[in-house]
XYZ file of C-alpha atoms in Angstrom:
518
model
C -1.049 -14.590 -3.031
C 0.547 -13.884 -6.270
C 2.956 -10.907 -6.892
C 1.370 -8.228 -9.777
C 3.806 -5.590 -10.309
C 4.489 -3.157 -12.946
C 8.392 -2.543 -13.603
C 8.956 0.887 -15.373
C 12.553 1.737 -16.143
C 14.310 4.956 -17.131
C 17.452 6.842 -18.509
C 18.441 10.126 -18.494
C 20.461 11.321 -20.497
C 20.059 8.928 -23.286
C 22.416 10.131 -25.176
C 26.302 11.068 -23.083
C 29.710 11.556 -23.694
C 31.933 8.736 -22.464
C 32.940 10.043 -18.778
C 29.791 11.623 -18.682
C 27.361 10.275 -16.219
C 23.463 9.080 -16.390
C 20.818 8.532 -13.641
C 19.070 5.462 -14.250
C 15.338 5.185 -12.916
C 13.885 1.634 -11.945
C 10.462 1.749 -10.439
C 8.316 -0.865 -8.948
C 4.448 -0.592 -9.023
C 1.991 -2.502 -6.673
C -0.862 -2.078 -9.078
C -1.710 -4.588 -11.714
C -4.233 -2.607 -13.087
C -6.477 -5.311 -14.356
C -5.835 -7.164 -10.550
C -9.083 -6.966 -8.250
C -7.778 -7.699 -4.527
C -9.377 -10.379 -2.756
C -12.955 -9.666 -1.163
C -12.883 -8.355 2.409
C -15.297 -9.090 4.934
C -14.412 -7.084 8.174
C -16.292 -6.133 11.385
C -15.923 -2.899 12.599
C -16.141 -3.071 16.622
C -16.259 0.086 18.321
C -16.195 0.894 22.035
C -18.873 3.217 22.713
C -18.111 2.962 26.791
C -18.731 6.115 29.041
C -15.115 7.008 28.529
C -15.599 7.605 25.080
C -17.037 11.006 25.963
C -13.943 11.947 27.153
C -11.716 14.696 26.011
C -12.462 17.821 23.393
C -12.874 16.666 20.766
C -14.571 13.503 22.337
C -12.857 9.976 21.349
C -16.153 9.024 20.068
C -16.203 11.773 17.741
C -12.698 11.104 17.040
C -13.361 7.184 16.619
C -16.565 7.777 13.804
C -14.663 9.675 11.895
C -11.524 7.495 11.779
C -14.042 4.211 11.196
C -15.511 6.404 8.516
C -12.430 7.215 6.692
C -11.402 2.935 7.032
C -15.099 2.872 5.178
C -14.086 4.860 2.020
C -10.848 2.921 1.557
C -13.313 -0.418 0.920
C -14.868 -1.072 -2.145
C -18.750 -1.603 -1.780
C -18.661 -3.562 -5.137
C -17.088 -6.731 -3.474
C -15.760 -5.695 0.471
C -18.583 -6.310 2.936
C -18.550 -4.381 6.493
C -20.767 -4.852 9.736
C -20.711 -3.122 12.789
C -21.038 -4.225 16.381
C -20.557 -1.791 19.337
C -20.613 -2.530 23.082
C -20.138 -1.011 26.237
C -21.794 -2.974 29.798
C -23.159 -5.304 26.858
C -22.266 -5.929 22.734
C -25.105 -5.200 20.132
C -25.116 -6.128 16.232
C -25.753 -3.047 15.499
C -24.967 -3.771 11.246
C -24.751 -7.119 9.894
C -22.559 -7.483 7.171
C -23.237 -5.589 3.960
C -21.838 -3.769 0.744
C -24.230 -0.894 1.641
C -21.370 1.341 3.020
C -23.445 4.656 3.169
C -25.618 2.002 5.803
C -22.601 1.509 7.545
C -21.652 4.989 7.968
C -24.983 5.562 8.937
C -24.980 3.386 11.673
C -21.304 4.602 12.978
C -22.695 8.169 13.429
C -25.400 6.943 15.658
C -23.131 5.968 17.897
C -23.459 7.308 21.914
C -21.279 6.985 24.583
C -22.350 5.351 27.858
C -21.614 2.356 30.434
C -18.625 0.139 30.786
C -16.361 -2.015 28.912
C -17.466 -5.380 27.916
C -14.668 -6.099 25.006
C -15.014 -10.021 25.679
C -18.528 -10.233 24.549
C -18.262 -7.481 21.652
C -15.632 -10.213 20.120
C -17.668 -12.811 20.880
C -20.599 -11.559 19.293
C -18.635 -10.182 16.160
C -16.921 -13.923 15.624
C -20.644 -15.238 15.996
C -21.633 -13.010 13.193
C -18.763 -13.629 10.422
C -19.388 -17.384 11.266
C -23.109 -17.418 10.645
C -22.484 -15.320 7.273
C -19.594 -16.858 5.130
C -18.411 -15.266 2.209
C -18.937 -17.946 -0.715
C -15.345 -17.002 -1.977
C -13.093 -19.308 -0.657
C -10.294 -16.641 -1.067
C -12.299 -13.718 0.980
C -10.214 -11.948 3.784
C -11.986 -12.068 6.985
C -11.118 -9.511 9.902
C -12.314 -7.795 13.087
C -10.828 -4.418 13.857
C -11.676 -3.768 17.646
C -11.119 -0.232 18.870
C -11.171 0.380 22.757
C -10.252 3.135 24.927
C -10.298 1.640 28.285
C -9.848 -1.796 30.738
C -12.204 -4.287 29.965
C -14.154 -4.558 33.310
C -17.880 -6.635 31.901
C -17.874 -10.173 30.647
C -14.072 -10.752 31.640
C -11.029 -11.727 30.153
C -11.123 -12.217 26.265
C -8.498 -14.820 26.715
C -10.458 -17.050 29.204
C -7.965 -16.763 31.672
C -8.716 -17.965 35.196
C -12.344 -19.911 35.926
C -14.938 -19.709 33.797
C -18.667 -18.291 35.394
C -22.220 -18.350 34.035
C -25.252 -16.119 34.544
C -26.357 -18.489 37.691
C -22.898 -17.417 39.332
C -24.057 -15.169 43.035
C -20.915 -13.015 42.381
C -21.026 -12.698 38.666
C -24.242 -12.464 37.228
C -23.567 -12.480 33.391
C -20.907 -9.985 33.979
C -17.206 -9.349 34.770
C -17.782 -8.454 38.434
C -15.002 -5.547 39.249
C -14.644 -4.358 43.149
C -14.240 -1.180 44.196
C -10.970 -2.581 45.979
C -9.430 -3.489 42.803
C -7.589 -0.593 40.754
C -7.278 -2.545 37.525
C -8.641 -5.266 35.563
C -8.310 -8.737 36.819
C -7.691 -11.738 34.515
C -8.954 -14.651 37.334
C -12.807 -14.909 35.823
C -14.764 -14.482 32.718
C -18.410 -15.061 31.023
C -18.278 -19.233 30.141
C -20.023 -19.126 26.623
C -21.930 -22.079 26.158
C -20.600 -24.448 22.649
C -17.226 -23.206 22.959
C -15.498 -26.344 24.920
C -13.554 -25.907 28.067
C -14.375 -26.467 31.442
C -15.033 -23.725 34.630
C -12.138 -24.911 36.395
C -9.162 -22.608 36.865
C -7.977 -21.972 33.119
C -10.238 -24.812 31.660
C -11.586 -22.308 28.533
C -7.782 -21.047 28.046
C -6.686 -23.478 25.393
C -10.146 -23.965 23.481
C -12.367 -21.414 22.034
C -13.447 -19.312 24.939
C -10.429 -18.055 24.648
C -11.239 -15.290 21.670
C -8.181 -15.530 19.767
C -8.385 -19.301 19.304
C -11.953 -18.888 18.452
C -10.880 -16.376 15.603
C -8.110 -18.102 14.673
C -10.109 -21.662 13.936
C -12.608 -19.923 12.048
C -9.574 -17.861 9.940
C -10.465 -14.725 11.264
C -8.300 -12.266 11.690
C -7.860 -9.741 15.074
C -6.910 -6.404 15.098
C -6.665 -4.255 17.827
C -6.527 -0.481 18.358
C -6.011 0.954 21.998
C -7.123 4.810 21.547
C -5.832 6.006 25.141
C -3.795 7.042 27.654
C -5.417 4.890 30.423
C -3.633 1.962 28.235
C -0.129 1.879 28.622
C 2.758 -0.374 27.488
C 2.941 -3.737 29.487
C -0.422 -2.843 30.977
C -2.566 -5.973 31.131
C -5.469 -4.622 28.708
C -2.266 -3.983 26.355
C -0.842 -7.066 26.477
C -4.366 -8.565 25.739
C -4.745 -6.822 22.634
C -1.527 -7.908 21.236
C -2.066 -11.433 22.303
C -5.371 -11.562 20.240
C -3.859 -9.718 17.581
C -0.627 -11.618 17.167
C -2.029 -14.859 17.462
C -4.326 -14.609 14.784
C -2.151 -12.887 11.934
C -3.122 -9.447 13.162
C -1.994 -6.708 14.722
C -2.194 -4.454 17.620
C -1.882 -0.658 17.164
C -1.906 2.426 19.670
C -3.446 5.839 19.306
C -2.781 8.777 21.197
C -5.386 11.143 19.187
C -8.095 11.499 16.616
C -5.305 11.886 13.678
C -3.433 8.764 14.800
C -6.279 6.762 15.375
C -7.272 7.976 11.297
C -3.790 6.718 10.448
C -4.345 3.535 12.029
C -7.757 2.693 10.320
C -5.975 3.621 7.290
C -2.804 1.164 7.355
C -5.280 -1.447 8.591
C -6.917 -0.879 5.185
C -4.187 -1.695 3.228
C -2.783 -4.338 5.620
C -5.903 -5.978 4.567
C -5.540 -5.641 0.855
C -3.892 -8.559 -1.154
C -0.014 -7.716 -1.570
C 1.477 -7.261 -4.667
C 5.358 -8.338 -4.300
C 5.743 -10.201 -1.195
C 9.660 -10.381 -0.024
C 10.951 -8.652 -2.919
C 14.830 -7.916 -3.883
C 16.470 -6.678 -6.670
C 20.097 -7.419 -7.964
C 21.489 -5.325 -10.757
C 24.388 -6.818 -11.997
C 27.175 -5.254 -13.987
C 29.538 -7.790 -14.614
C 29.023 -8.359 -17.672
C 27.314 -5.889 -19.925
C 25.939 -5.872 -23.438
C 27.808 -2.813 -25.499
C 27.029 -2.717 -29.457
C 25.067 -6.178 -29.189
C 28.747 -7.649 -27.970
C 28.895 -8.739 -24.244
C 32.099 -7.270 -22.419
C 33.564 -7.023 -18.635
C 31.582 -4.373 -16.769
C 34.399 -2.695 -15.561
C 34.971 -1.433 -18.982
C 31.812 0.265 -19.569
C 30.462 1.791 -15.946
C 31.408 3.436 -12.673
C 29.264 3.362 -9.834
C 28.756 7.540 -8.276
C 27.987 8.253 -5.288
C 26.375 11.445 -4.436
C 24.439 12.518 -1.112
C 21.089 13.085 -1.845
C 21.115 12.062 -5.409
C 22.663 8.554 -5.622
C 21.626 6.424 -4.842
C 18.019 7.295 -3.901
C 14.983 5.163 -2.611
C 11.557 6.212 -2.805
C 8.450 4.525 -1.424
C 4.774 5.938 -1.640
C 1.750 4.640 -0.154
C -1.498 5.372 0.889
C -0.356 9.054 1.171
C 3.000 8.390 2.613
C 6.088 9.422 1.078
C 9.361 8.129 2.491
C 12.284 8.828 1.037
C 15.872 8.095 2.013
C 19.691 7.433 0.300
C 22.400 5.258 0.897
C 26.201 4.610 -0.629
C 26.000 1.274 -2.673
C 29.490 1.682 -2.786
C 30.650 -1.689 -1.099
C 28.250 -3.681 -3.160
C 29.908 -2.333 -6.198
C 33.185 -2.733 -5.229
C 33.048 -6.538 -3.803
C 30.899 -7.601 -6.953
C 30.253 -4.867 -9.583
C 26.322 -5.431 -8.183
C 23.734 -2.922 -6.995
C 21.574 -4.499 -4.419
C 17.789 -3.732 -3.238
C 15.866 -5.228 -0.281
C 12.477 -3.756 -0.983
C 10.224 -6.365 1.465
C 6.748 -6.286 0.222
C 5.020 -3.823 -1.738
C 1.381 -3.574 -1.672
C -1.018 -2.587 -3.730
C -1.103 0.773 -4.944
C 2.503 1.200 -3.656
C 5.111 2.900 -5.791
C 8.856 2.148 -5.013
C 11.919 3.300 -6.998
C 15.209 3.384 -7.074
C 17.558 6.245 -8.748
C 21.312 5.643 -9.021
C 24.041 7.615 -11.288
C 26.938 5.752 -13.263
C 29.776 7.152 -15.007
C 29.780 5.973 -18.740
C 33.852 4.397 -19.574
C 32.670 3.079 -23.018
C 31.421 4.555 -26.509
C 28.445 2.670 -28.248
C 25.008 1.467 -27.760
C 25.031 0.674 -24.300
C 22.619 -2.193 -22.294
C 22.447 -0.450 -18.708
C 21.315 -3.677 -17.069
C 23.979 -6.156 -16.929
C 23.413 -10.410 -17.825
C 21.608 -11.525 -14.336
C 19.970 -8.428 -13.173
C 16.657 -9.927 -11.500
C 13.772 -8.876 -9.206
C 13.153 -11.313 -7.028
C 9.523 -12.732 -4.659
C 8.400 -15.151 -2.154
C 12.399 -15.376 -1.005
C 13.745 -16.035 -4.426
C 11.096 -18.579 -5.594
C 9.736 -16.499 -8.581
C 12.128 -14.084 -10.482
C 11.686 -11.197 -13.563
C 14.293 -9.878 -15.410
C 15.071 -6.584 -16.091
C 13.714 -5.466 -19.202
C 16.619 -4.011 -21.446
C 17.130 -0.294 -21.144
C 19.457 1.166 -23.389
C 21.891 4.400 -23.504
C 24.162 5.893 -26.505
C 27.344 6.935 -25.380
C 29.528 9.121 -27.860
C 33.302 10.627 -27.360
C 33.628 14.300 -27.341
C 30.115 14.437 -27.133
C 29.685 18.358 -25.282
C 26.810 20.847 -25.495
C 28.707 23.047 -27.897
C 30.157 20.807 -30.090
C 27.015 18.422 -31.216
C 23.824 20.363 -29.638
C 23.878 23.122 -31.783
C 20.447 23.400 -32.429
C 17.400 23.958 -30.176
C 14.028 22.259 -29.446
C 10.944 24.310 -27.924
C 7.678 22.245 -27.216
C 4.747 24.359 -26.425
C 0.970 24.945 -25.973
C 0.082 21.334 -25.499
C -3.702 21.415 -25.670
C -6.856 18.916 -25.825
C -8.472 19.721 -29.679
C -12.009 17.869 -28.453
C -14.557 17.918 -25.672
C -14.805 14.955 -23.017
C -14.801 12.455 -21.674
C -12.482 10.824 -23.841
C -13.012 7.056 -23.421
C -11.713 6.091 -26.721
C -9.269 8.485 -28.329
C -7.584 11.708 -27.167
C -7.157 14.457 -29.439
C -4.034 16.222 -29.049
C -1.965 19.482 -30.425
C 0.781 20.936 -29.502
C 3.450 23.733 -31.155
C 6.881 22.618 -32.058
C 9.927 24.708 -33.137
C 13.502 23.342 -33.933
C 16.913 25.139 -34.921
C 18.774 21.887 -35.624
C 19.648 19.708 -38.735
C 18.771 16.384 -37.621
C 15.679 14.158 -36.843
C 12.978 14.573 -33.967
C 11.309 12.409 -31.891
C 8.306 13.297 -29.669
C 7.410 10.414 -27.314
C 4.126 10.819 -25.350
C 3.370 9.881 -21.965
C 0.570 9.493 -19.601
C 0.653 9.374 -15.625
C -2.343 9.236 -13.374
C -1.027 8.476 -9.894
C 1.006 12.021 -9.270
C 4.525 9.850 -9.684
C 4.754 7.275 -12.962
C 5.188 8.253 -16.336
C 3.667 5.279 -18.163
C 4.854 5.656 -22.248
C 2.151 6.116 -25.136
C 3.473 6.664 -28.414
C 6.029 7.881 -30.460
C 6.079 10.551 -33.364
C 8.713 11.706 -36.078
C 7.357 14.867 -37.562
C 8.574 15.920 -40.921
C 10.095 19.593 -40.786
C 13.213 21.077 -42.161
C 15.296 22.907 -39.253
C 14.365 26.271 -38.149
C 10.845 25.681 -38.567
C 7.861 25.930 -36.369
C 4.836 23.559 -36.578
C 1.794 22.273 -35.447
C 1.599 18.993 -34.057
C -1.477 16.936 -33.895
C -2.094 13.093 -32.741
C -4.922 10.970 -31.992
C -4.051 9.200 -28.744
C -6.132 6.016 -28.828
C -6.612 5.678 -24.800
C -9.257 2.520 -24.644
C -6.959 0.701 -22.771
C -6.379 2.744 -20.141
C -7.910 2.565 -16.744
C -10.823 5.367 -16.437
C -9.909 8.537 -14.645
C -8.051 11.949 -14.840
C -4.725 12.338 -16.774
C -1.627 14.393 -16.909
C -0.293 14.106 -20.728
C 3.557 14.481 -21.412
C 5.263 15.442 -24.567
C 8.952 14.789 -24.821
C 10.941 15.993 -28.009
C 14.666 14.813 -28.381
C 16.981 15.821 -31.296
C 20.943 14.102 -31.480
C 21.705 18.129 -32.195
C 19.559 19.923 -29.594
C 18.767 19.486 -25.759
C 15.670 17.788 -24.864
C 12.416 19.877 -24.153
C 9.009 18.823 -23.061
C 5.790 19.883 -21.798
C 2.763 18.854 -19.733
C -1.099 19.117 -19.951
C -3.501 18.089 -16.834
C -6.872 16.867 -18.570
C -9.848 17.863 -17.047
C -11.577 15.425 -18.539
C -12.215 11.904 -17.921
C -10.271 9.727 -19.745
C -9.933 5.617 -20.657
C -12.255 2.711 -20.371
C -9.717 -0.188 -20.098
C -7.299 -2.107 -18.209
C -3.381 -2.287 -17.832
C -1.524 -5.398 -18.597
C 0.626 -6.225 -15.589
C 3.135 -8.938 -14.604
C 1.377 -12.108 -13.089
C 4.036 -14.521 -11.552
C 2.929 -17.724 -10.427
């Protein structure tokens, strides 16, 4: 996988008094709008044994809803989904298909009855994936198995114990369970022909009779979900589900209720998508800082300011989950005049950002990020320098001294009808009472988090006047969707002001550029 990350930076305020403070934000987005993730082939393996009819709402109804949430997160243009359901046996209900509405229809039709043939269900799903290989060598292949109970037909999925076939008098092609046994046993299993191994004790454990080996040898990841109070941590079934998953590069999840099960399927959907940046770290260096084009000691330019719940802030948003945290970077600053961030893996559609506060000690035009400020990926194998970000520091700058005027941006509006595939016509009212030059910056946003700079205007107006501004915004490069527009006006002698607008109609037709590091 290659890292695909957008890097956005901002500083507030952009003009500051010497000894005043600035808040600097660095945002990483695992988007790469032009990037399409690798195609995904996945088999949904759903337990429909009799115990799935228990609880209220029933487990089977919760499982159906959660599985359909997973389907909704896949792309029918390139992701194939199949369905295997099982009770006393297993059925291939639907071969791998791009028709996701058909997948949902099959899921809706499942009913609960019978025992729990987990081994046979895995065998059926692996066979289906082998029989229908994806022509794309980069395709992700996975099986998601959800069960609410101990396996009790067809035996141990890991092929522990002795193998038996349909002619064995005590087995009859099933997992034989004596009433005297109070829990599952792992001393016998149905022997599948063509997978190697022998019928002897543990004669199939290290062969493809072991479903984890069978899946791994065919580049298939197993994700397992235990959905029941009857499966407890440390039990045979729990440990078996963990071994199946971890041996293939997947993961075992446990869900107590329907909401948790939905969240598990959502998380697995994210796991299957290509990662944008792996093992990501960021070093922001201040040993040497550029002031008015000359490199000077950072000790003379900045000091780090820790303020609880303001600086340093860490924010991450992914798949509807927002995480906010704060930490004190004073030790790093004191030791090396650096701020260090262990970001980890940034996934597609994830937003990660940090905001930290600095006191500005020198005057001039200052490049905030010092030499050596980098973002690194893949354990340092790839690196990206942070872009230049400038702030202007002025001695004696005060609101009563320099900022003598006022700015007002109001009534931001669209002046045409959508959809706006090529150009978005905008207008707004601007009032300015100062005596300097006004700059208007236009931004757009379609993820609720990240503002993207689009264009700037410098209106021709005398101080103390009100004007109506018009702009024909080129949106051909934007990916299609719904957008919020922001117009922000600034002037050296007035506090900034801004106005936002939610555009109701469709905007854009193209793709956003991204950074690709190979």
